[in-house]
PDB file of C-alpha atoms in Angstrom:
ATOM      1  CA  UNK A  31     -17.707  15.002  -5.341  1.00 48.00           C
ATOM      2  CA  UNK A  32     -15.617  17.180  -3.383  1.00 62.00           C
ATOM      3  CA  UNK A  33     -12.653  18.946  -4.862  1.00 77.00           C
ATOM      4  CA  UNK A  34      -8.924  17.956  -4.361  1.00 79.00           C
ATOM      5  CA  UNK A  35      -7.059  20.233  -2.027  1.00 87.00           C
ATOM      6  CA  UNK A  36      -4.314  18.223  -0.674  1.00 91.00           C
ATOM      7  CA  UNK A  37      -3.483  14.623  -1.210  1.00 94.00           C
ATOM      8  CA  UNK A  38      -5.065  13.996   2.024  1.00 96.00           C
ATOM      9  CA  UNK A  39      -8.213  14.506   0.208  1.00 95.00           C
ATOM     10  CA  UNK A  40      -7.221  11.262  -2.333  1.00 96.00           C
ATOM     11  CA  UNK A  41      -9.380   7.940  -1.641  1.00 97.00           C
ATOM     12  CA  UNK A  42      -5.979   6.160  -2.850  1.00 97.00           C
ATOM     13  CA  UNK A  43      -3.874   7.909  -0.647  1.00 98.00           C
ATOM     14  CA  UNK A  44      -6.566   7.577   2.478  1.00 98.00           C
ATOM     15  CA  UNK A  45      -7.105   3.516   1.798  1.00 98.00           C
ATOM     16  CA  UNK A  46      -2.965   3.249   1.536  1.00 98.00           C
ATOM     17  CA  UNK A  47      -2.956   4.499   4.950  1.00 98.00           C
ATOM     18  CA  UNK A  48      -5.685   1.728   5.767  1.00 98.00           C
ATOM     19  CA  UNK A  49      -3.544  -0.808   4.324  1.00 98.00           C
ATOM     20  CA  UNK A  50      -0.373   0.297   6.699  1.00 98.00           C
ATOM     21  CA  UNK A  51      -2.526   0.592   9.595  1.00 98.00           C
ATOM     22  CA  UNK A  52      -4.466  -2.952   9.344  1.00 98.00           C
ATOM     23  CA  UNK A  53      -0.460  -4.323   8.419  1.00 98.00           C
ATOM     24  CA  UNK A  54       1.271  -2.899  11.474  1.00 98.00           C
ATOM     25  CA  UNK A  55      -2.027  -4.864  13.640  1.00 98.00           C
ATOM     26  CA  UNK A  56      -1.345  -7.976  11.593  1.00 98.00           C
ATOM     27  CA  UNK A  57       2.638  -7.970  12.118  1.00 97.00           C
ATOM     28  CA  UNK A  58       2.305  -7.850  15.973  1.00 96.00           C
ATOM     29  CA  UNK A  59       1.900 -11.602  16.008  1.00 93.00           C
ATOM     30  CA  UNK A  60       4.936 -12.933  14.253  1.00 96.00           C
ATOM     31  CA  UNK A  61       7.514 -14.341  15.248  1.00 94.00           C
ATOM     32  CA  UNK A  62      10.103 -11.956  16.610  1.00 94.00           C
ATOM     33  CA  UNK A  63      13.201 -13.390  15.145  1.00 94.00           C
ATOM     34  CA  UNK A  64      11.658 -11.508  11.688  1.00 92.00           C
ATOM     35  CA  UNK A  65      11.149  -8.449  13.320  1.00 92.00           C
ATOM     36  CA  UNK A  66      14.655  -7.598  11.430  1.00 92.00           C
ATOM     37  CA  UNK A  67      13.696  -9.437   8.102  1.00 95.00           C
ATOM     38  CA  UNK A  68      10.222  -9.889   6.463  1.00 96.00           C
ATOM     39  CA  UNK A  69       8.233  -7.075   9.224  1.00 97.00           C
ATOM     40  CA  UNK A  70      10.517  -4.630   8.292  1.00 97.00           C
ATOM     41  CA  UNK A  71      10.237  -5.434   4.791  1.00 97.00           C
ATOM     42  CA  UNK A  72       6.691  -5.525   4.818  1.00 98.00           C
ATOM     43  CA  UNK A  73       5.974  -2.408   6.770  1.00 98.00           C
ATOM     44  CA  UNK A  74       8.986  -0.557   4.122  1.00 98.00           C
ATOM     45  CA  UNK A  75       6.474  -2.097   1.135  1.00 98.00           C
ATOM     46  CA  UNK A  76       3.286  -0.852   3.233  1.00 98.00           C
ATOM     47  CA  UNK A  77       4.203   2.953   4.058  1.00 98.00           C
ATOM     48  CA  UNK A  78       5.502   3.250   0.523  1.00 98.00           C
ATOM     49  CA  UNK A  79       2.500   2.869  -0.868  1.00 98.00           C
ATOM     50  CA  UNK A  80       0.508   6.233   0.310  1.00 98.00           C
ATOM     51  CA  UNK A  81       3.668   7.778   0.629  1.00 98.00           C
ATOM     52  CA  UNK A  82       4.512   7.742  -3.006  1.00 98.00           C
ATOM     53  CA  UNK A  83       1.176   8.838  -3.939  1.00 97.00           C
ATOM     54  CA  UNK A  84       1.542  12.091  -1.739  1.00 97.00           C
ATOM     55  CA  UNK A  85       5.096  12.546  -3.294  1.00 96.00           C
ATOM     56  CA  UNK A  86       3.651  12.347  -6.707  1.00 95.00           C
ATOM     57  CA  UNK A  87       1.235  14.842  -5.687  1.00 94.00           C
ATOM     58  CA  UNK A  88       3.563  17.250  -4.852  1.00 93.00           C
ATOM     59  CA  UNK A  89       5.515  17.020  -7.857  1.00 90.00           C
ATOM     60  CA  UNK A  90       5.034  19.390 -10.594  1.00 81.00           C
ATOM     61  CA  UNK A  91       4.268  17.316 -13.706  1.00 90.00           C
ATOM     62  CA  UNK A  92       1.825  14.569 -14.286  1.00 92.00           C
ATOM     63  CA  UNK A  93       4.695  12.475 -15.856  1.00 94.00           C
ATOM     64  CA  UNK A  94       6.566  12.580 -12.430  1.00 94.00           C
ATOM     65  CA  UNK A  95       3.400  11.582 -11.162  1.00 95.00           C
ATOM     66  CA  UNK A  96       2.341   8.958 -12.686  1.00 96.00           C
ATOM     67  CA  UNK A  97       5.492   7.826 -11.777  1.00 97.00           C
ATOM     68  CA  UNK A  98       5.378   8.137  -8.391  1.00 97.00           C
ATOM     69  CA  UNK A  99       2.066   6.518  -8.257  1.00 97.00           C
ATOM     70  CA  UNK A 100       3.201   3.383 -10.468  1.00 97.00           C
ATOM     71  CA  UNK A 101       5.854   2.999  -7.698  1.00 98.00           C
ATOM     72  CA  UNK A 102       3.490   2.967  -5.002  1.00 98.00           C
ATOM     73  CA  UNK A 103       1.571   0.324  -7.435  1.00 98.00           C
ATOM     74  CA  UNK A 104       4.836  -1.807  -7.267  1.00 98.00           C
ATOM     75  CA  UNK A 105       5.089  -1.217  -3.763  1.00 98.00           C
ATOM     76  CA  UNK A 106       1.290  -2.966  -3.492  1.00 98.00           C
ATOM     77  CA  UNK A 107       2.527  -5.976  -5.633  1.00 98.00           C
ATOM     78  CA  UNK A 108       5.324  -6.103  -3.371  1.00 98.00           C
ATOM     79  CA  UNK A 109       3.363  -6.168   0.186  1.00 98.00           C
ATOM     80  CA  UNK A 110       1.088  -8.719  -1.609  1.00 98.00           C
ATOM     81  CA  UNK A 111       3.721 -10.782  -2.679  1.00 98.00           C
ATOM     82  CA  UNK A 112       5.600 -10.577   1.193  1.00 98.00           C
ATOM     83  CA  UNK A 113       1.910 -11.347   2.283  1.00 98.00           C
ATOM     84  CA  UNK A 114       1.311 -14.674   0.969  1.00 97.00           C
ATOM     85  CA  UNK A 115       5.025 -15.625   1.434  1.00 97.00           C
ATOM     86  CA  UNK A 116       4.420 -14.841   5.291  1.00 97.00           C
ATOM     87  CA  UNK A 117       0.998 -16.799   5.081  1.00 97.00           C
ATOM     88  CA  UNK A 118       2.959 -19.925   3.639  1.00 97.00           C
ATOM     89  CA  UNK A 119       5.609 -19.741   6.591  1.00 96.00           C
ATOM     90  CA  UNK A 120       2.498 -20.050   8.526  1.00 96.00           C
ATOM     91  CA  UNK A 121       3.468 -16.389  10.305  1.00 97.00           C
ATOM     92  CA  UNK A 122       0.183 -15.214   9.982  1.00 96.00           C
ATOM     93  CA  UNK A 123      -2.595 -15.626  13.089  1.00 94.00           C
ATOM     94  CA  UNK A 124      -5.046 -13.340  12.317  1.00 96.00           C
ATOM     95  CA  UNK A 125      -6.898 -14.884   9.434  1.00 96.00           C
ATOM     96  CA  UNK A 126     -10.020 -12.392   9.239  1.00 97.00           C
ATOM     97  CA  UNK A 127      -7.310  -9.716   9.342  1.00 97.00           C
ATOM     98  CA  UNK A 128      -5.256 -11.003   6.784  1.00 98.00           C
ATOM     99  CA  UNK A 129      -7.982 -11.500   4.511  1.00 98.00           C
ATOM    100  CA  UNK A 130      -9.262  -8.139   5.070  1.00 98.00           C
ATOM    101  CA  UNK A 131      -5.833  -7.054   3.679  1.00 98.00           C
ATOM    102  CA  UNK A 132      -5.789  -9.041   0.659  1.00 98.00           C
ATOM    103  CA  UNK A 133      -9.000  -7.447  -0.336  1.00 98.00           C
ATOM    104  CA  UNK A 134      -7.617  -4.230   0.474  1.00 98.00           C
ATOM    105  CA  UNK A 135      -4.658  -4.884  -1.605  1.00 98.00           C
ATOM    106  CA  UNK A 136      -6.811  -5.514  -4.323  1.00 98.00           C
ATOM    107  CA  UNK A 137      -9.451  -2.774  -4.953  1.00 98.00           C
ATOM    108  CA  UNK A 138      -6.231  -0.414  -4.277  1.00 98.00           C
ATOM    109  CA  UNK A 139      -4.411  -2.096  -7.027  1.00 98.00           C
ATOM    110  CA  UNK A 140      -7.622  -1.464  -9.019  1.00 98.00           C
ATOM    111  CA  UNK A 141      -7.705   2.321  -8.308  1.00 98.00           C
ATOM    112  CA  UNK A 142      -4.741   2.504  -8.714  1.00 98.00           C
ATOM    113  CA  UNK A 143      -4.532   1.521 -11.835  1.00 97.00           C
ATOM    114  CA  UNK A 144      -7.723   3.413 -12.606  1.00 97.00           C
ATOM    115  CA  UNK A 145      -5.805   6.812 -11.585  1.00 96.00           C
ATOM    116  CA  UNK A 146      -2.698   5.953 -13.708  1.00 96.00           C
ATOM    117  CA  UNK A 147      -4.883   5.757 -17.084  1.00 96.00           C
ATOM    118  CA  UNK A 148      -6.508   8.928 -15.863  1.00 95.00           C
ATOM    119  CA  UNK A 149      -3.288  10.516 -15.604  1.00 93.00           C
ATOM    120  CA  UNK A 150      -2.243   9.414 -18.720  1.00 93.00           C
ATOM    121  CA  UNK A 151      -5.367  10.617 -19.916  1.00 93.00           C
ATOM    122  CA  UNK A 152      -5.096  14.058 -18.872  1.00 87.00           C
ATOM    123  CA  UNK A 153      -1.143  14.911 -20.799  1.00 72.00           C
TER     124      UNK A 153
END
């Protein structure tokens, strides 16, 4: 495995992006009247995820840290949580796309989670 030189180099931080990117697709279809409300909310929820992590990075103590990366955890909860509420207003077209996303959402949440208990680990 290659060594960590930058949070660039993090497989958490590089699927986050993947998650915001395959989002921003999927939001192009809804309708526009929530361009203000739930597409801004769920883009907010989807950039804060890898965000975070690279904040956390930068910070000088694994406590910080892990507590920047628990946020972007809760920030995963909450896109998944604005996700099926869109799906149940019917706002959502791209069904291969959307499901593509939930699976994202969930091996994240599992590395995720992973990294946390190695940071905890490692104090």
């Amino acid at each position: 495995m290659s060594e960590i030189k930058s949070y660039k180099d993090l497989l958490i931080w590089q699927k986050g992006i993947d998650i915001v990117i395959n989002l921003y697709e999927l939001v192009e279809d809804f309708p526009r009247e929530e361009i203000y409300a739930l597409v801004s909310q769920l883009k907010r929820a989807s950039i804060s995820i890898p965000s975070n992590i690279a904040e956390g990075y930068g910070r000088n103590s694994t406590q910080s840290y892990i507590h920047f990366v628990s946020i972007s955890r809760g920030s995963l909860f909450e896109l998944e949580t604005q996700l099926i509420v869109a799906k149940r207003l019917k706002f959502i077209k791209n069904e291969t796309l959307y499901s593509e996303l939930m699976n994202q959402i969930t091996e994240e949440s599992k590395m995720l989670n992973s990294f946390i208990n190695k940071l905890e680990s490692s104090k």
